[in-house]
mmCIF file of C-alpha atoms and ligand atoms in Angstrom:
data_model
loop_
_atom_site.group_PDB
_atom_site.id
_atom_site.type_symbol
_atom_site.label_atom_id
_atom_site.label_comp_id
_atom_site.label_asym_id
_atom_site.label_seq_id
_atom_site.Cartn_x
_atom_site.Cartn_y
_atom_site.Cartn_z
ATOM 1 C CA UNK A 1 14.123 -0.910 -12.170
ATOM 2 C CA UNK A 2 13.802 1.450 -15.128
ATOM 3 C CA UNK A 3 12.755 -0.382 -18.292
ATOM 4 C CA UNK A 4 12.692 1.893 -21.322
ATOM 5 C CA UNK A 5 11.393 5.049 -19.754
ATOM 6 C CA UNK A 6 10.937 8.325 -21.532
ATOM 7 C CA UNK A 7 10.561 11.422 -19.409
ATOM 8 C CA UNK A 8 9.170 14.763 -20.497
ATOM 9 C CA UNK A 9 10.997 17.700 -18.916
ATOM 10 C CA UNK A 10 8.857 20.850 -18.785
ATOM 11 C CA UNK A 11 10.565 24.166 -18.140
ATOM 12 C CA UNK A 12 8.439 26.988 -16.697
ATOM 13 C CA UNK A 13 11.260 29.224 -15.387
ATOM 14 C CA UNK A 14 12.549 29.902 -11.878
ATOM 15 C CA UNK A 15 16.003 30.498 -10.421
ATOM 16 C CA UNK A 16 17.312 27.172 -11.760
ATOM 17 C CA UNK A 17 17.423 28.580 -15.303
ATOM 18 C CA UNK A 18 18.106 32.218 -14.495
ATOM 19 C CA UNK A 19 21.114 34.304 -15.465
ATOM 20 C CA UNK A 20 22.318 37.658 -14.233
ATOM 21 C CA UNK A 21 21.239 40.601 -16.388
ATOM 22 C CA UNK A 22 24.539 42.499 -16.835
ATOM 23 C CA UNK A 23 22.669 45.829 -17.037
ATOM 24 C CA UNK A 24 20.607 45.530 -13.853
ATOM 25 C CA UNK A 25 22.589 42.939 -11.900
ATOM 26 C CA UNK A 26 19.263 41.112 -11.246
ATOM 27 C CA UNK A 27 18.447 37.460 -11.948
ATOM 28 C CA UNK A 28 16.032 36.856 -14.831
ATOM 29 C CA UNK A 29 14.703 33.701 -16.546
ATOM 30 C CA UNK A 30 16.766 32.310 -19.446
ATOM 31 C CA UNK A 31 16.246 29.576 -22.039
ATOM 32 C CA UNK A 32 15.946 25.836 -21.517
ATOM 33 C CA UNK A 33 18.702 25.173 -24.078
ATOM 34 C CA UNK A 34 21.088 27.250 -22.056
ATOM 35 C CA UNK A 35 20.133 25.346 -18.934
ATOM 36 C CA UNK A 36 20.559 21.907 -20.505
ATOM 37 C CA UNK A 37 23.989 22.819 -21.905
ATOM 38 C CA UNK A 38 25.288 23.233 -18.377
ATOM 39 C CA UNK A 39 24.503 19.589 -17.471
ATOM 40 C CA UNK A 40 26.689 17.225 -19.520
ATOM 41 C CA UNK A 41 25.662 14.464 -17.056
ATOM 42 C CA UNK A 42 22.324 14.280 -18.895
ATOM 43 C CA UNK A 43 24.125 12.482 -21.755
ATOM 44 C CA UNK A 44 24.962 9.615 -19.418
ATOM 45 C CA UNK A 45 21.379 8.922 -18.352
ATOM 46 C CA UNK A 46 20.065 5.565 -19.578
ATOM 47 C CA UNK A 47 16.535 6.673 -20.416
ATOM 48 C CA UNK A 48 15.364 9.244 -22.927
ATOM 49 C CA UNK A 49 14.544 12.777 -21.929
ATOM 50 C CA UNK A 50 12.532 15.043 -24.163
ATOM 51 C CA UNK A 51 11.999 18.618 -23.217
ATOM 52 C CA UNK A 52 9.599 21.443 -23.781
ATOM 53 C CA UNK A 53 9.667 24.992 -22.549
ATOM 54 C CA UNK A 54 7.081 27.641 -21.778
ATOM 55 C CA UNK A 55 7.302 30.337 -24.463
ATOM 56 C CA UNK A 56 8.182 32.944 -21.881
ATOM 57 C CA UNK A 57 9.789 31.338 -18.810
ATOM 58 C CA UNK A 58 8.795 33.201 -15.653
ATOM 59 C CA UNK A 59 9.801 33.936 -12.109
ATOM 60 C CA UNK A 60 7.204 31.832 -10.314
ATOM 61 C CA UNK A 61 5.987 34.801 -8.291
ATOM 62 C CA UNK A 62 4.205 35.692 -11.528
ATOM 63 C CA UNK A 63 2.487 32.283 -11.690
ATOM 64 C CA UNK A 64 -1.279 32.285 -12.297
ATOM 65 C CA UNK A 65 -3.877 29.515 -12.676
ATOM 66 C CA UNK A 66 -3.209 29.725 -16.436
ATOM 67 C CA UNK A 67 0.230 28.259 -15.743
ATOM 68 C CA UNK A 68 -1.397 25.307 -13.948
ATOM 69 C CA UNK A 69 -3.785 24.851 -16.876
ATOM 70 C CA UNK A 70 -0.929 24.979 -19.396
ATOM 71 C CA UNK A 71 0.956 22.355 -17.390
ATOM 72 C CA UNK A 72 -2.158 20.155 -17.243
ATOM 73 C CA UNK A 73 -2.625 20.513 -21.002
ATOM 74 C CA UNK A 74 1.001 19.553 -21.726
ATOM 75 C CA UNK A 75 0.753 16.531 -19.422
ATOM 76 C CA UNK A 76 -2.576 15.484 -20.880
ATOM 77 C CA UNK A 77 -1.395 15.804 -24.509
ATOM 78 C CA UNK A 78 1.697 13.733 -23.724
ATOM 79 C CA UNK A 79 0.240 11.408 -21.106
ATOM 80 C CA UNK A 80 0.336 8.217 -23.155
ATOM 81 C CA UNK A 81 3.805 8.789 -24.571
ATOM 82 C CA UNK A 82 5.775 9.333 -21.375
ATOM 83 C CA UNK A 83 6.510 7.322 -18.290
ATOM 84 C CA UNK A 84 6.750 10.458 -16.164
ATOM 85 C CA UNK A 85 7.061 14.234 -16.103
ATOM 86 C CA UNK A 86 9.576 16.558 -14.450
ATOM 87 C CA UNK A 87 8.614 20.204 -14.091
ATOM 88 C CA UNK A 88 11.267 22.869 -13.584
ATOM 89 C CA UNK A 89 9.616 25.637 -11.608
ATOM 90 C CA UNK A 90 10.590 28.551 -9.388
ATOM 91 C CA UNK A 91 10.586 27.744 -5.719
ATOM 92 C CA UNK A 92 8.472 30.708 -4.600
ATOM 93 C CA UNK A 93 5.142 29.250 -5.694
ATOM 94 C CA UNK A 94 6.171 25.654 -6.399
ATOM 95 C CA UNK A 95 4.099 24.327 -3.483
ATOM 96 C CA UNK A 96 1.007 26.089 -4.896
ATOM 97 C CA UNK A 97 1.523 24.706 -8.405
ATOM 98 C CA UNK A 98 2.261 21.185 -7.147
ATOM 99 C CA UNK A 99 -0.822 21.298 -4.898
ATOM 100 C CA UNK A 100 -3.001 22.664 -7.710
ATOM 101 C CA UNK A 101 -1.863 19.973 -10.156
ATOM 102 C CA UNK A 102 -2.488 17.239 -7.592
ATOM 103 C CA UNK A 103 -6.178 18.266 -7.568
ATOM 104 C CA UNK A 104 -6.478 19.081 -11.279
ATOM 105 C CA UNK A 105 -4.997 15.775 -12.495
ATOM 106 C CA UNK A 106 -7.490 13.054 -11.622
ATOM 107 C CA UNK A 107 -6.738 9.347 -12.114
ATOM 108 C CA UNK A 108 -3.014 10.165 -12.327
ATOM 109 C CA UNK A 109 -0.894 7.041 -12.619
ATOM 110 C CA UNK A 110 2.419 8.632 -13.570
ATOM 111 C CA UNK A 111 4.991 10.671 -11.671
ATOM 112 C CA UNK A 112 4.788 14.443 -11.970
ATOM 113 C CA UNK A 113 7.854 15.703 -10.115
ATOM 114 C CA UNK A 114 8.480 19.400 -9.544
ATOM 115 C CA UNK A 115 11.959 20.679 -8.850
ATOM 116 C CA UNK A 116 14.039 23.830 -9.068
ATOM 117 C CA UNK A 117 16.912 25.343 -7.153
ATOM 118 C CA UNK A 118 18.042 28.068 -4.815
ATOM 119 C CA UNK A 119 21.071 28.950 -6.981
ATOM 120 C CA UNK A 120 20.996 29.151 -10.811
ATOM 121 C CA UNK A 121 22.312 26.082 -12.571
ATOM 122 C CA UNK A 122 25.200 28.040 -14.086
ATOM 123 C CA UNK A 123 26.655 28.877 -10.671
ATOM 124 C CA UNK A 124 29.522 26.874 -9.218
ATOM 125 C CA UNK A 125 27.740 25.889 -5.991
ATOM 126 C CA UNK A 126 24.365 25.311 -7.632
ATOM 127 C CA UNK A 127 21.918 22.887 -6.058
ATOM 128 C CA UNK A 128 20.095 22.705 -9.386
ATOM 129 C CA UNK A 129 22.043 19.835 -10.952
ATOM 130 C CA UNK A 130 21.495 17.350 -8.163
ATOM 131 C CA UNK A 131 17.854 18.364 -7.856
ATOM 132 C CA UNK A 132 17.207 17.938 -11.571
ATOM 133 C CA UNK A 133 19.135 14.661 -11.982
ATOM 134 C CA UNK A 134 17.484 13.032 -8.956
ATOM 135 C CA UNK A 135 14.018 14.262 -9.993
ATOM 136 C CA UNK A 136 14.554 12.655 -13.410
ATOM 137 C CA UNK A 137 15.637 9.411 -11.799
ATOM 138 C CA UNK A 138 12.583 9.377 -9.526
ATOM 139 C CA UNK A 139 10.249 10.088 -12.454
ATOM 140 C CA UNK A 140 11.731 7.136 -14.353
ATOM 141 C CA UNK A 141 11.636 4.658 -11.472
ATOM 142 C CA UNK A 142 9.409 1.586 -11.790
ATOM 143 C CA UNK A 143 8.081 -0.893 -9.252
ATOM 144 C CA UNK A 144 8.525 -4.662 -9.488
ATOM 145 C CA UNK A 145 5.577 -4.863 -11.926
ATOM 146 C CA UNK A 146 7.035 -2.235 -14.224
ATOM 147 C CA UNK A 147 4.573 0.453 -13.129
ATOM 148 C CA UNK A 148 5.698 3.959 -12.123
ATOM 149 C CA UNK A 149 6.902 3.822 -8.545
ATOM 150 C CA UNK A 150 5.639 7.301 -7.654
ATOM 151 C CA UNK A 151 2.272 7.751 -9.415
ATOM 152 C CA UNK A 152 1.559 11.147 -7.889
ATOM 153 C CA UNK A 153 2.567 14.828 -7.869
ATOM 154 C CA UNK A 154 5.725 15.391 -5.818
ATOM 155 C CA UNK A 155 8.360 17.997 -5.071
ATOM 156 C CA UNK A 156 11.975 16.827 -5.075
ATOM 157 C CA UNK A 157 14.361 19.187 -3.324
ATOM 158 C CA UNK A 158 17.674 18.770 -1.516
ATOM 159 C CA UNK A 159 17.569 14.974 -1.101
ATOM 160 C CA UNK A 160 13.873 14.669 -0.260
ATOM 161 C CA UNK A 161 10.818 13.766 -2.273
ATOM 162 C CA UNK A 162 7.710 15.241 -0.658
ATOM 163 C CA UNK A 163 4.065 14.860 -1.628
ATOM 164 C CA UNK A 164 3.348 18.041 -3.596
ATOM 165 C CA UNK A 165 0.194 18.967 -1.712
ATOM 166 C CA UNK A 166 1.926 18.501 1.662
ATOM 167 C CA UNK A 167 4.870 20.757 0.804
ATOM 168 C CA UNK A 168 5.687 24.278 1.879
ATOM 169 C CA UNK A 169 8.567 26.608 1.000
ATOM 170 C CA UNK A 170 10.059 27.173 4.422
ATOM 171 C CA UNK A 171 13.448 28.782 3.729
ATOM 172 C CA UNK A 172 14.612 31.547 1.425
ATOM 173 C CA UNK A 173 18.238 30.773 2.211
ATOM 174 C CA UNK A 174 18.841 27.075 2.821
ATOM 175 C CA UNK A 175 19.256 24.447 0.150
ATOM 176 C CA UNK A 176 16.596 22.462 1.985
ATOM 177 C CA UNK A 177 14.042 25.098 1.030
ATOM 178 C CA UNK A 178 11.006 22.810 1.341
ATOM 179 C CA UNK A 179 9.407 21.014 4.224
ATOM 180 C CA UNK A 180 6.401 18.770 4.602
ATOM 181 C CA UNK A 181 5.279 19.659 8.093
ATOM 182 C CA UNK A 182 2.576 17.049 8.553
ATOM 183 C CA UNK A 183 3.581 14.157 6.319
ATOM 184 C CA UNK A 184 6.935 12.350 6.113
ATOM 185 C CA UNK A 185 8.951 12.272 2.866
ATOM 186 C CA UNK A 186 8.043 9.781 0.138
ATOM 187 C CA UNK A 187 11.709 9.155 -0.627
ATOM 188 C CA UNK A 188 15.170 10.242 0.465
ATOM 189 C CA UNK A 189 18.208 10.391 -1.801
ATOM 190 C CA UNK A 190 21.589 9.404 -0.430
ATOM 191 C CA UNK A 191 23.944 6.964 -2.098
ATOM 192 C CA UNK A 192 20.722 5.260 -3.202
ATOM 193 C CA UNK A 193 17.251 6.705 -3.416
ATOM 194 C CA UNK A 194 15.260 5.040 -0.642
ATOM 195 C CA UNK A 195 11.506 4.981 -1.258
ATOM 196 C CA UNK A 196 8.862 4.720 1.464
ATOM 197 C CA UNK A 197 6.464 2.790 -0.742
ATOM 198 C CA UNK A 198 3.735 2.538 1.884
ATOM 199 C CA UNK A 199 3.486 6.342 1.996
ATOM 200 C CA UNK A 200 3.156 6.744 -1.766
ATOM 201 C CA UNK A 201 -0.392 6.967 -3.130
ATOM 202 C CA UNK A 202 -1.564 3.706 -4.729
ATOM 203 C CA UNK A 203 -2.183 3.391 -8.456
ATOM 204 C CA UNK A 204 -5.556 4.922 -9.443
ATOM 205 C CA UNK A 205 -8.238 2.818 -11.131
ATOM 206 C CA UNK A 206 -10.021 5.864 -12.531
ATOM 207 C CA UNK A 207 -9.490 7.107 -16.084
ATOM 208 C CA UNK A 208 -7.029 10.017 -16.341
ATOM 209 C CA UNK A 209 -8.885 13.312 -16.557
ATOM 210 C CA UNK A 210 -8.232 17.005 -15.944
ATOM 211 C CA UNK A 211 -10.328 19.257 -13.725
ATOM 212 C CA UNK A 212 -9.346 22.382 -15.606
ATOM 213 C CA UNK A 213 -11.517 25.134 -14.175
ATOM 214 C CA UNK A 214 -10.105 27.245 -11.350
ATOM 215 C CA UNK A 215 -12.291 29.589 -9.273
ATOM 216 C CA UNK A 216 -10.291 32.680 -8.349
ATOM 217 C CA UNK A 217 -12.916 34.470 -6.240
ATOM 218 C CA UNK A 218 -11.622 33.251 -2.917
ATOM 219 C CA UNK A 219 -9.927 35.064 -0.033
ATOM 220 C CA UNK A 220 -7.563 34.096 2.770
ATOM 221 C CA UNK A 221 -8.132 35.807 6.124
ATOM 222 C CA UNK A 222 -5.405 35.602 8.761
ATOM 223 C CA UNK A 223 -6.857 36.097 12.239
ATOM 224 C CA UNK A 224 -4.982 38.221 14.787
ATOM 225 C CA UNK A 225 -5.995 39.674 18.123
ATOM 226 C CA UNK A 226 -7.730 42.969 17.311
ATOM 227 C CA UNK A 227 -8.951 42.098 13.773
ATOM 228 C CA UNK A 228 -11.805 44.549 13.100
ATOM 229 C CA UNK A 229 -15.182 42.845 12.597
ATOM 230 C CA UNK A 230 -16.353 45.851 10.567
ATOM 231 C CA UNK A 231 -13.455 45.652 8.200
ATOM 232 C CA UNK A 232 -13.909 41.904 7.908
ATOM 233 C CA UNK A 233 -17.620 42.318 7.118
ATOM 234 C CA UNK A 234 -16.799 44.887 4.426
ATOM 235 C CA UNK A 235 -14.215 42.608 2.852
ATOM 236 C CA UNK A 236 -16.735 39.747 2.839
ATOM 237 C CA UNK A 237 -19.501 41.781 1.164
ATOM 238 C CA UNK A 238 -18.396 41.109 -2.408
ATOM 239 C CA UNK A 239 -21.137 39.258 -4.284
ATOM 240 C CA UNK A 240 -18.511 37.346 -6.264
ATOM 241 C CA UNK A 241 -16.931 35.776 -3.211
ATOM 242 C CA UNK A 242 -17.127 31.957 -3.439
ATOM 243 C CA UNK A 243 -14.731 30.749 -0.761
ATOM 244 C CA UNK A 244 -12.812 31.901 2.310
ATOM 245 C CA UNK A 245 -9.906 30.272 4.086
ATOM 246 C CA UNK A 246 -9.663 31.345 7.712
ATOM 247 C CA UNK A 247 -6.167 31.093 9.173
ATOM 248 C CA UNK A 248 -7.017 30.424 12.796
ATOM 249 C CA UNK A 249 -5.076 30.049 16.042
ATOM 250 C CA UNK A 250 -3.730 26.777 17.473
ATOM 251 C CA UNK A 251 -5.993 23.772 16.949
ATOM 252 C CA UNK A 252 -8.395 25.816 14.803
ATOM 253 C CA UNK A 253 -9.580 28.389 17.338
ATOM 254 C CA UNK A 254 -11.050 31.841 16.778
ATOM 255 C CA UNK A 255 -12.793 34.578 18.792
ATOM 256 C CA UNK A 256 -16.259 33.680 20.085
ATOM 257 C CA UNK A 257 -17.779 37.175 19.979
ATOM 258 C CA UNK A 258 -21.134 37.228 18.235
ATOM 259 C CA UNK A 259 -20.180 39.932 15.682
ATOM 260 C CA UNK A 260 -17.327 37.847 14.344
ATOM 261 C CA UNK A 261 -19.360 34.638 14.270
ATOM 262 C CA UNK A 262 -22.244 36.398 12.572
ATOM 263 C CA UNK A 263 -19.935 37.524 9.703
ATOM 264 C CA UNK A 264 -19.056 33.864 9.158
ATOM 265 C CA UNK A 265 -22.598 32.600 9.543
ATOM 266 C CA UNK A 266 -23.848 35.056 6.915
ATOM 267 C CA UNK A 267 -21.136 33.848 4.541
ATOM 268 C CA UNK A 268 -22.023 30.182 5.027
ATOM 269 C CA UNK A 269 -25.732 30.984 4.571
ATOM 270 C CA UNK A 270 -24.922 32.730 1.269
ATOM 271 C CA UNK A 271 -23.304 29.480 0.102
ATOM 272 C CA UNK A 272 -19.696 30.668 0.477
ATOM 273 C CA UNK A 273 -17.361 27.778 1.409
ATOM 274 C CA UNK A 274 -15.469 28.680 4.595
ATOM 275 C CA UNK A 275 -12.544 26.500 5.639
ATOM 276 C CA UNK A 276 -10.489 26.541 8.837
ATOM 277 C CA UNK A 277 -6.699 26.163 8.489
ATOM 278 C CA UNK A 278 -4.381 26.656 11.451
ATOM 279 C CA UNK A 279 -1.586 29.242 11.528
ATOM 280 C CA UNK A 280 0.614 26.621 13.233
ATOM 281 C CA UNK A 281 3.078 24.895 10.902
ATOM 282 C CA UNK A 282 2.646 21.518 12.612
ATOM 283 C CA UNK A 283 -0.461 19.750 13.847
ATOM 284 C CA UNK A 284 -4.094 19.880 12.909
ATOM 285 C CA UNK A 285 -7.363 21.739 13.270
ATOM 286 C CA UNK A 286 -9.781 20.053 15.648
ATOM 287 C CA UNK A 287 -12.939 22.151 15.812
ATOM 288 C CA UNK A 288 -14.349 20.009 18.609
ATOM 289 C CA UNK A 289 -11.485 20.445 21.052
ATOM 290 C CA UNK A 290 -12.169 23.959 22.441
ATOM 291 C CA UNK A 291 -15.261 26.124 22.711
ATOM 292 C CA UNK A 292 -13.418 28.647 20.490
ATOM 293 C CA UNK A 293 -13.260 26.029 17.738
ATOM 294 C CA UNK A 294 -16.684 24.468 18.172
ATOM 295 C CA UNK A 295 -18.369 27.843 17.640
ATOM 296 C CA UNK A 296 -16.836 27.818 14.142
ATOM 297 C CA UNK A 297 -18.133 24.294 13.597
ATOM 298 C CA UNK A 298 -21.602 25.432 14.729
ATOM 299 C CA UNK A 299 -21.808 28.190 12.110
ATOM 300 C CA UNK A 300 -20.824 25.764 9.333
ATOM 301 C CA UNK A 301 -17.072 26.360 8.947
ATOM 302 C CA UNK A 302 -15.290 23.296 7.508
ATOM 303 C CA UNK A 303 -12.303 22.016 9.526
ATOM 304 C CA UNK A 304 -9.174 21.648 7.381
ATOM 305 C CA UNK A 305 -7.377 19.095 9.612
ATOM 306 C CA UNK A 306 -3.601 19.269 8.903
ATOM 307 C CA UNK A 307 -3.783 20.641 5.347
ATOM 308 C CA UNK A 308 -1.198 23.240 4.279
ATOM 309 C CA UNK A 309 -2.378 26.700 3.286
ATOM 310 C CA UNK A 310 -1.171 26.079 -0.281
ATOM 311 C CA UNK A 311 -3.198 22.873 -0.559
ATOM 312 C CA UNK A 312 -6.275 24.442 1.083
ATOM 313 C CA UNK A 313 -6.262 27.373 -1.361
ATOM 314 C CA UNK A 314 -5.788 25.283 -4.488
ATOM 315 C CA UNK A 315 -8.188 22.536 -3.362
ATOM 316 C CA UNK A 316 -10.857 25.178 -2.831
ATOM 317 C CA UNK A 317 -10.119 26.848 -6.187
ATOM 318 C CA UNK A 318 -10.275 23.567 -8.101
ATOM 319 C CA UNK A 319 -13.308 22.205 -6.214
ATOM 320 C CA UNK A 320 -15.311 25.422 -6.655
ATOM 321 C CA UNK A 321 -14.287 25.570 -10.317
ATOM 322 C CA UNK A 322 -15.437 22.078 -11.220
ATOM 323 C CA UNK A 323 -18.122 20.843 -8.824
ATOM 324 C CA UNK A 324 -21.608 21.658 -7.561
ATOM 325 C CA UNK A 325 -21.838 23.139 -4.037
ATOM 326 C CA UNK A 326 -22.714 19.844 -2.318
ATOM 327 C CA UNK A 327 -19.758 18.087 -3.876
ATOM 328 C CA UNK A 328 -17.476 21.022 -2.986
ATOM 329 C CA UNK A 329 -18.543 20.670 0.644
ATOM 330 C CA UNK A 330 -17.912 16.934 0.574
ATOM 331 C CA UNK A 331 -14.501 17.378 -1.149
ATOM 332 C CA UNK A 332 -13.333 19.923 1.407
ATOM 333 C CA UNK A 333 -14.297 17.602 4.240
ATOM 334 C CA UNK A 334 -12.136 14.707 3.136
ATOM 335 C CA UNK A 335 -8.766 13.792 1.687
ATOM 336 C CA UNK A 336 -8.803 13.680 -2.125
ATOM 337 C CA UNK A 337 -5.103 13.123 -2.902
ATOM 338 C CA UNK A 338 -3.516 12.489 0.480
ATOM 339 C CA UNK A 339 -3.438 16.215 1.306
ATOM 340 C CA UNK A 340 -4.808 15.815 4.835
ATOM 341 C CA UNK A 341 -4.914 13.211 7.568
ATOM 342 C CA UNK A 342 -8.428 11.900 8.174
HETATM 343 N N1 LIG B 1 11.843 33.902 -7.500
HETATM 344 C C1 LIG B 1 12.238 32.587 -7.942
HETATM 345 C C2 LIG B 1 11.009 31.882 -8.494
HETATM 346 O O1 LIG B 1 10.205 31.410 -7.748
HETATM 347 C C3 LIG B 1 12.825 31.817 -6.809
HETATM 348 C C4 LIG B 1 13.336 30.437 -7.150
HETATM 349 O O2 LIG B 1 13.121 29.871 -8.198
HETATM 350 O O3 LIG B 1 14.017 29.867 -6.286
HETATM 351 O O4 LIG B 1 10.853 31.800 -9.673
#
């Protein structure tokens, strides 16, 4: 069911709109007009599409929190006038931007669907057309009551709609570039688009609002056998440090030597938020399962359950940017937008 939907298409850049620079032979971002010209199918769509483009479209490896803020501002300014939003974005950092927006947009009751492609839209075998057309259809879809069917931030790619903050770019080569390791897809496109309504977040009762501030003074530390405690301590000495994500082994395990634990304990005592995210793609952190995990729990490290690294980073950045320490601690310990399994 569609009703009279209007969708706002927001172009940030990415491979989908890139063209080959004849001088260098490298792909570089091009204009939205050029991109739209290559899709005559858009004329046949039975809802209106308006579009807006970032002034300077980028390769998403250059994305910064300012891009997330600009997206939030565009969505907020146009929130009342559109049924849904489709964001064209490079694949490299799409999972970060989708995760960030899921935490920055509070009380969201409209679809915000990210998509892009592995091959530019001007190329014969492009995956960009199908991705864009299906993302538009999903953003316009309504439930039996006429409300948006997917009132959350998603990534549509190669036949699947994933929750944005559960997604991860897992292939540089395949058309199915994204996966959602710990949460099943929200919809799958075949002849029809089949929605798993019970997996989609329910409509929010809260008023729509943006959490716009983003704290950038956080670090990610990947553990490996032989990581130097001295080096770690030095890296953690910065007074500006507000949060650390520890990428641990297996079910959230880490060395139990006292030097390592004391680095973490000092951080927690200084009020730095420390969160435990596993290096495993599937499964969750359980700090109570092994002694090597419970020692982290004992020094005050927060278990991240089955959250992705992208969601952990952006959740920490947005929480630290907008809330007092106690609320940050409480936010990190629970699911805010379906990003982890409680
Ligand atoms: N480097 C590109 C980007 O993320 C890759 C892509 O769009 O697929 O902007």
